[in-house]
Amino acid sequence: MKTPAVLLWFLATLLLCGLTGWEAYRKGKESLGREQMMDIIEDNRAAMQEVRHAYTDFSRVINVIRILDQQRITEGEQRREEMQKAVQGDTCASAYPP
């Protein structure tokens, strides 16, 4: 009678160890997957930060270009006004060609 009881106890212990091992393996895979996802998220966060910095730099460059363009337009208008004032008193410049 002792042999079947010992075998039953051994099988139950083996089954319990197997289930515990399987659960540990499954949790290890989940943990590894979670760590990989966190690494991916961190990489994405770093990439987004680089994009933000690039956008900030781009915005600064665009603002400088706009300022320079506005200055160029203003200087062009001033030159045109000066040329118009210079031509107003000149009868030859205001005459039609023959």
Short mmCIF file of C-alpha atoms in Angstrom, two decimals, residues 4 7-9 11 13 15 17 19 25-26 29 36 39 43 50 61 68 71 75 77-78 89-90:
data_model
loop_
_atom_site.label_atom_id
_atom_site.label_comp_id
_atom_site.label_asym_id
_atom_site.label_seq_id
_atom_site.Cartn_x
_atom_site.Cartn_y
_atom_site.Cartn_z
CA PRO A 4 0.99 3.56 -4.67
CA LEU A 7 3.95 7.18 -6.42
CA LEU A 8 0.85 9.33 -6.08
CA TRP A 9 2.72 11.79 -3.85
CA LEU A 11 3.35 12.47 -9.29
CA THR A 13 4.84 16.86 -6.48
CA LEU A 15 2.88 18.04 -11.41
CA CYS A 17 6.74 21.58 -9.84
CA LEU A 19 3.01 23.95 -13.08
CA TYR A 25 8.50 30.61 -17.67
CA ARG A 26 5.33 32.39 -18.79
CA LYS A 29 8.36 35.80 -21.21
CA GLN A 36 11.15 45.15 -24.97
CA ASP A 39 12.69 49.95 -24.73
CA ASP A 43 13.35 54.91 -28.27
CA GLU A 50 14.78 64.94 -31.57
CA VAL A 61 15.46 79.55 -39.27
CA LEU A 68 15.30 89.11 -43.81
CA GLN A 71 13.83 93.84 -44.70
CA GLU A 75 14.59 98.26 -48.86
CA GLU A 77 10.17 99.92 -51.61
CA GLN A 78 12.54 102.64 -50.42
CA GLY A 89 11.93 116.32 -61.95
CA ASP A 90 13.55 114.91 -65.09
#
